[in-house]
PDB file of C-alpha atoms in Angstrom:
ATOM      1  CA  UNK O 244      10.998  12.591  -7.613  1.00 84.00           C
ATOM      2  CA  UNK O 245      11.886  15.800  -6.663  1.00 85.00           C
ATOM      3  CA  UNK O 246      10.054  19.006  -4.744  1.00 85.00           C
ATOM      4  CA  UNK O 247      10.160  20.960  -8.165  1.00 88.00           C
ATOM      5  CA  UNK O 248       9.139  17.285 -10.085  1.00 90.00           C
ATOM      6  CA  UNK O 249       6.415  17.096  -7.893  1.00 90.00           C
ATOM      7  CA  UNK O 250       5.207  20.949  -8.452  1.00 90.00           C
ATOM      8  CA  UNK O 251       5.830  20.309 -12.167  1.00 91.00           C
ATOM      9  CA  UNK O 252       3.431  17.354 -12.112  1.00 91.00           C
ATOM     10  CA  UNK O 253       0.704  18.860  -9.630  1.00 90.00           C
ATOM     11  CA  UNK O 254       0.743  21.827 -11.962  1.00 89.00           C
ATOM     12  CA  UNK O 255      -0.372  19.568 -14.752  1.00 90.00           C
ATOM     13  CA  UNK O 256      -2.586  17.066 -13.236  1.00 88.00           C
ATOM     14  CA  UNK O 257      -4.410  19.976 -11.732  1.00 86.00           C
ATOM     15  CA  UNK O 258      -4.636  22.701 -14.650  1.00 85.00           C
ATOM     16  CA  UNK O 259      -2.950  24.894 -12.325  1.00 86.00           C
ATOM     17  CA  UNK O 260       0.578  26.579 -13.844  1.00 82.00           C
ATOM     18  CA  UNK O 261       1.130  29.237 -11.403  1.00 87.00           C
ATOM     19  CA  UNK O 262       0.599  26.561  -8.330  1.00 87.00           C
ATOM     20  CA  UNK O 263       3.528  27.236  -5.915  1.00 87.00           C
ATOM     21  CA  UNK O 264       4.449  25.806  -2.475  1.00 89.00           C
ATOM     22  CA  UNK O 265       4.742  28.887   0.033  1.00 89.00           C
ATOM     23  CA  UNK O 266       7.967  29.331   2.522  1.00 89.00           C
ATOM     24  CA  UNK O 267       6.626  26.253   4.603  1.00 89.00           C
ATOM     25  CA  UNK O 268       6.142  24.057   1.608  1.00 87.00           C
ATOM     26  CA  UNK O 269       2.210  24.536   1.907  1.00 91.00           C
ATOM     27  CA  UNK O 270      -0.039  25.371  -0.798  1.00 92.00           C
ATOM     28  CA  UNK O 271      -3.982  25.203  -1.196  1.00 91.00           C
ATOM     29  CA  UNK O 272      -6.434  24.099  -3.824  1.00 90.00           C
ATOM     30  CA  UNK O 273      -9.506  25.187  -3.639  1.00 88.00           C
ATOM     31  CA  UNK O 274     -11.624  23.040  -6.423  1.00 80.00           C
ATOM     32  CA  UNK O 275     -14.781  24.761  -6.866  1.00 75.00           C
ATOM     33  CA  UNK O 276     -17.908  22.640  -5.906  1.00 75.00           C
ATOM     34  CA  UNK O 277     -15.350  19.480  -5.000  1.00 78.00           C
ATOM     35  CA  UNK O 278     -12.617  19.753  -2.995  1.00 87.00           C
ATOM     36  CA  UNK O 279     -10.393  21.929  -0.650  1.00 91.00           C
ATOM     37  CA  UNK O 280      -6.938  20.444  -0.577  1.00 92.00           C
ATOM     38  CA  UNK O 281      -3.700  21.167   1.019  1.00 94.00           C
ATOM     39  CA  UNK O 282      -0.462  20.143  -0.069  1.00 94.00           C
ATOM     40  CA  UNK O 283       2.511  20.090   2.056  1.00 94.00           C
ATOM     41  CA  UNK O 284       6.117  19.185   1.249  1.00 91.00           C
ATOM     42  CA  UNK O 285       7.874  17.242   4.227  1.00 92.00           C
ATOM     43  CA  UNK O 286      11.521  17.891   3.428  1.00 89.00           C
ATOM     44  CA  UNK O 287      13.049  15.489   6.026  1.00 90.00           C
ATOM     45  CA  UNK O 288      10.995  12.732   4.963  1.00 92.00           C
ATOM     46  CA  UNK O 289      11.164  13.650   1.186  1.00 91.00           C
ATOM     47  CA  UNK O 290       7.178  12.927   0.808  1.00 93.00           C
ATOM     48  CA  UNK O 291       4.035  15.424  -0.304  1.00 94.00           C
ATOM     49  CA  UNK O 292       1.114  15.033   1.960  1.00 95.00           C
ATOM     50  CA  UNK O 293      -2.043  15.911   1.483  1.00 95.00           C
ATOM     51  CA  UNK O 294      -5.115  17.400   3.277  1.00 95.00           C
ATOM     52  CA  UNK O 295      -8.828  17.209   2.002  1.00 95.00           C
ATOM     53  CA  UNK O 296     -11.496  18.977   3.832  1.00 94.00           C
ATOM     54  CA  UNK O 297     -14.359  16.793   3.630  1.00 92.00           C
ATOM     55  CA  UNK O 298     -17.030  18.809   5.515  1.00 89.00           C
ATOM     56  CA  UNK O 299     -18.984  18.706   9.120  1.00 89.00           C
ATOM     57  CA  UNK O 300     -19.372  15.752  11.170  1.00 87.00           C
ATOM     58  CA  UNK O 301     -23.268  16.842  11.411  1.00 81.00           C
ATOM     59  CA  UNK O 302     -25.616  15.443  14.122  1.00 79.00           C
ATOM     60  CA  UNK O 303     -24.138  12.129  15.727  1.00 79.00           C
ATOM     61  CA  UNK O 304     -25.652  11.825  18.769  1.00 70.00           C
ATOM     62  CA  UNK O 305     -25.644   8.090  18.499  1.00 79.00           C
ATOM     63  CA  UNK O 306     -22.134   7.735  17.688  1.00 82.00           C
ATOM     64  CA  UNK O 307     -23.246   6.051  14.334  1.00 82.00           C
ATOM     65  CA  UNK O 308     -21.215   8.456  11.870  1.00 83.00           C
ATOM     66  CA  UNK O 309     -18.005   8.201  14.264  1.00 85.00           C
ATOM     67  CA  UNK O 310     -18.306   4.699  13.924  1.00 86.00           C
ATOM     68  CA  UNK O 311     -18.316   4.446  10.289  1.00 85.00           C
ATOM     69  CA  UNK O 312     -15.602   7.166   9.963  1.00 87.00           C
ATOM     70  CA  UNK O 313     -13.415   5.227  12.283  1.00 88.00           C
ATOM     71  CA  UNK O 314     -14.333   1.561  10.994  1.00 87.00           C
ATOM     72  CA  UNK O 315     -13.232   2.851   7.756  1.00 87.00           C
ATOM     73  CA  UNK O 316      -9.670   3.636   9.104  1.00 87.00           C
ATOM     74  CA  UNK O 317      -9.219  -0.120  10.189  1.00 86.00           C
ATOM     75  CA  UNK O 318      -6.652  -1.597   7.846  1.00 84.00           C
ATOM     76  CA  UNK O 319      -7.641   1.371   5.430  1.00 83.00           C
ATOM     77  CA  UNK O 320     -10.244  -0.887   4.326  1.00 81.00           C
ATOM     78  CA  UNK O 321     -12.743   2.036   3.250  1.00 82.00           C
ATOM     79  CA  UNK O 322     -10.245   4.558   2.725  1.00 84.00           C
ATOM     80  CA  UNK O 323      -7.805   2.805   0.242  1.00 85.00           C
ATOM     81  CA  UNK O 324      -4.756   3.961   2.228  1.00 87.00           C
ATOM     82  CA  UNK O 325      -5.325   7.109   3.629  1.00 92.00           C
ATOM     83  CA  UNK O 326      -6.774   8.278   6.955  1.00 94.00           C
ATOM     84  CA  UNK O 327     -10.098   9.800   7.862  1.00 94.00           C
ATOM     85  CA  UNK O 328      -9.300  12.244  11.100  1.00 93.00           C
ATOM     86  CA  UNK O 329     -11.762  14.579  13.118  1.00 92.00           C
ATOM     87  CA  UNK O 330     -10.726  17.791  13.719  1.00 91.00           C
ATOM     88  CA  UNK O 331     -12.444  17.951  17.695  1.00 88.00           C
ATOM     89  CA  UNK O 332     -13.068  21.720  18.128  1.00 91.00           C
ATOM     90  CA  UNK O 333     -14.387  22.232  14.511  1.00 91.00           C
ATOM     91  CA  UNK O 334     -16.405  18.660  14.111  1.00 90.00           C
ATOM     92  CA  UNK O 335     -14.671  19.101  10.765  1.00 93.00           C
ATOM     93  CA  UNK O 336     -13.753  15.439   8.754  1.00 93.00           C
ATOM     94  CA  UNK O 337     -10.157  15.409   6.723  1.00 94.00           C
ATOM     95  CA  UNK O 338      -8.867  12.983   4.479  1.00 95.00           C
ATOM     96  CA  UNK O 339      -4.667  12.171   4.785  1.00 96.00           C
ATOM     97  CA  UNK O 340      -2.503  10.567   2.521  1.00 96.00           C
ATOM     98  CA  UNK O 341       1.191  10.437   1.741  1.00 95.00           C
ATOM     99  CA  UNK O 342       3.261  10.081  -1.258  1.00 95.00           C
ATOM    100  CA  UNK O 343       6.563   9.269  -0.738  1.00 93.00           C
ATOM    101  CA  UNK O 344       8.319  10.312  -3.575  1.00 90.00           C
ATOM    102  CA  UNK O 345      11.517   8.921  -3.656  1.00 89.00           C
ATOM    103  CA  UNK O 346      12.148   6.582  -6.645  1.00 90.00           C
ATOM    104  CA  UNK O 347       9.118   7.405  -7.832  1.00 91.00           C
ATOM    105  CA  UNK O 348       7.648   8.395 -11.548  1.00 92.00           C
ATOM    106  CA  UNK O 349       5.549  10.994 -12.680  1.00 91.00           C
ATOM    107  CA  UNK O 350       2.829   8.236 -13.402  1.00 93.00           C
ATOM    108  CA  UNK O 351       2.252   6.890  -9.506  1.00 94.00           C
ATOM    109  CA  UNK O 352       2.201  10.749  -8.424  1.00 93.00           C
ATOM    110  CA  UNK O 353      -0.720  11.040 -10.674  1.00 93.00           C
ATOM    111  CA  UNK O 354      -2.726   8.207  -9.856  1.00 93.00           C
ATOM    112  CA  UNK O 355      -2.061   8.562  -6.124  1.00 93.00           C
ATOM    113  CA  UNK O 356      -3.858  12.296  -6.824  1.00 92.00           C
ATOM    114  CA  UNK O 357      -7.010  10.654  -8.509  1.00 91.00           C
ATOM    115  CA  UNK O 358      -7.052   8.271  -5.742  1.00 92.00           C
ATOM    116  CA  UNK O 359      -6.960  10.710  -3.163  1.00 93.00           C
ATOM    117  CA  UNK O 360      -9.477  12.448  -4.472  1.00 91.00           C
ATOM    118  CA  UNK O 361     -11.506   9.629  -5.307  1.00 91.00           C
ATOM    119  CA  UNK O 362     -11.580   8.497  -1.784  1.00 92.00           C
ATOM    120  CA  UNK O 363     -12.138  12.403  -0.487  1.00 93.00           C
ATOM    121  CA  UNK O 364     -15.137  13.123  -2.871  1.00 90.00           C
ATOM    122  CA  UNK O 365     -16.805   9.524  -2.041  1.00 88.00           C
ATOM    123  CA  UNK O 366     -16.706  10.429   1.855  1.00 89.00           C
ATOM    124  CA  UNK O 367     -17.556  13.873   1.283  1.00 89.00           C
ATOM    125  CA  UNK O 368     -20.685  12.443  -0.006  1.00 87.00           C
ATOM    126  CA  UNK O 369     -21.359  10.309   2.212  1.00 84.00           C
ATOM    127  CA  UNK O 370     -21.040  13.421   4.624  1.00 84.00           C
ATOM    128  CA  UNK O 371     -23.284  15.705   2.705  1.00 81.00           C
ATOM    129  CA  UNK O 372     -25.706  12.562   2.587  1.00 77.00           C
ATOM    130  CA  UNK O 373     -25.393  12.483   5.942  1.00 64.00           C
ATOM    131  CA  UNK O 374     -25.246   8.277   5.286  1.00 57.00           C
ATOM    132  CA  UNK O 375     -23.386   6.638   7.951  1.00 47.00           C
ATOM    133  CA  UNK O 376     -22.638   3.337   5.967  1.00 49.00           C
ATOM    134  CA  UNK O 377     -19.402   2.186   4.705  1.00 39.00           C
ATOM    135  CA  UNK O 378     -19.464   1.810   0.934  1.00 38.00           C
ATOM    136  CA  UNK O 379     -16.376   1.098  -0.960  1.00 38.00           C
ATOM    137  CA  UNK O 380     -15.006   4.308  -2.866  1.00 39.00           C
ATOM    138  CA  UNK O 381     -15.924   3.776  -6.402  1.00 38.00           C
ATOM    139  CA  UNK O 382     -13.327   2.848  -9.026  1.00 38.00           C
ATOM    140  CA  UNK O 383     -11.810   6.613 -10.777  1.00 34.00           C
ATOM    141  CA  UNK O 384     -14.039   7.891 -13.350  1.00 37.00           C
ATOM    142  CA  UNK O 385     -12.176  10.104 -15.087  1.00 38.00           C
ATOM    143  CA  UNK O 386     -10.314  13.255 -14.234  1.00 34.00           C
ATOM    144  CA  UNK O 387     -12.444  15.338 -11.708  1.00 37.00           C
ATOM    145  CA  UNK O 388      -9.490  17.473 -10.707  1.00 37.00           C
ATOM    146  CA  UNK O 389     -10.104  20.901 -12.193  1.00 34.00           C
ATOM    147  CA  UNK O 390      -9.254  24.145 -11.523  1.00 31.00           C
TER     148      UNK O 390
END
């Protein structure tokens, strides 16, 4: 696929026609009570990445949360792929994941979008629950990316 395939598609998957990548091949969602995401285009490496803010880290003074976050990560088993990160000044949680788009239909850039946001609004939960057990993300339910 292409940078202006992939717009094309992300325009329809997410209701959004006037979405645009900026000068630096960035540009944010913001789905109201779900999800911020950013997209970014890596040129060199001809791939769309994408960055969910999943909320605070919240009290962890026994390490339990961190644990869970990072246990997770190991061979993506709770994170179907993509990568749970800390931001360290902000205690902020993020969500990763690339698509690399060469060879690839309009079809697997959709359904790696619900699964990235399947994954982000299962640990976002678990965030706002402030539950620091691994549970597998649920299977997608239907399309919960909305403008």
């Amino acid at each position: 696929m292409t940078h202006p395939e992939i717009i094309a598609v992300l325009r329809s998957a997410l209701s959004l026609g006037d979405l645009a990548f900026d000068e630096q091949g960035v540009c944010c969602v913001f789905i109201p009570g779900e999800l911020e995401l950013q997209f970014e285009w890596d040129t060199d490496a001809d791939r769309l990445i994408a960055l969910a803010l999943l909320g605070d880290l919240g009290d962890d003074a026994d390490g339990r949360r961190s644990r869970a976050l990072l246990a997770a990560n190991f061979l993506f088993s709770g994170t179907r792929g993509e990568t749970l990160s800390l931001e360290a000044d902000t205690q902020r949680v993020f969500l990763c994941a690339a698509f690399s788009a060469a060879g690839q239909a309009a079809d697997a850039l959709v359904a790696w979008l619900e699964g990235v946001v399947d994954t982000a609004q299962h640990w976002r939960k678990r965030l706002d629950e402030r539950d620091p057990a691994l549970a597998a993300p649920q299977p997608w339910a239907g399309s919960h990316v909305k403008a």
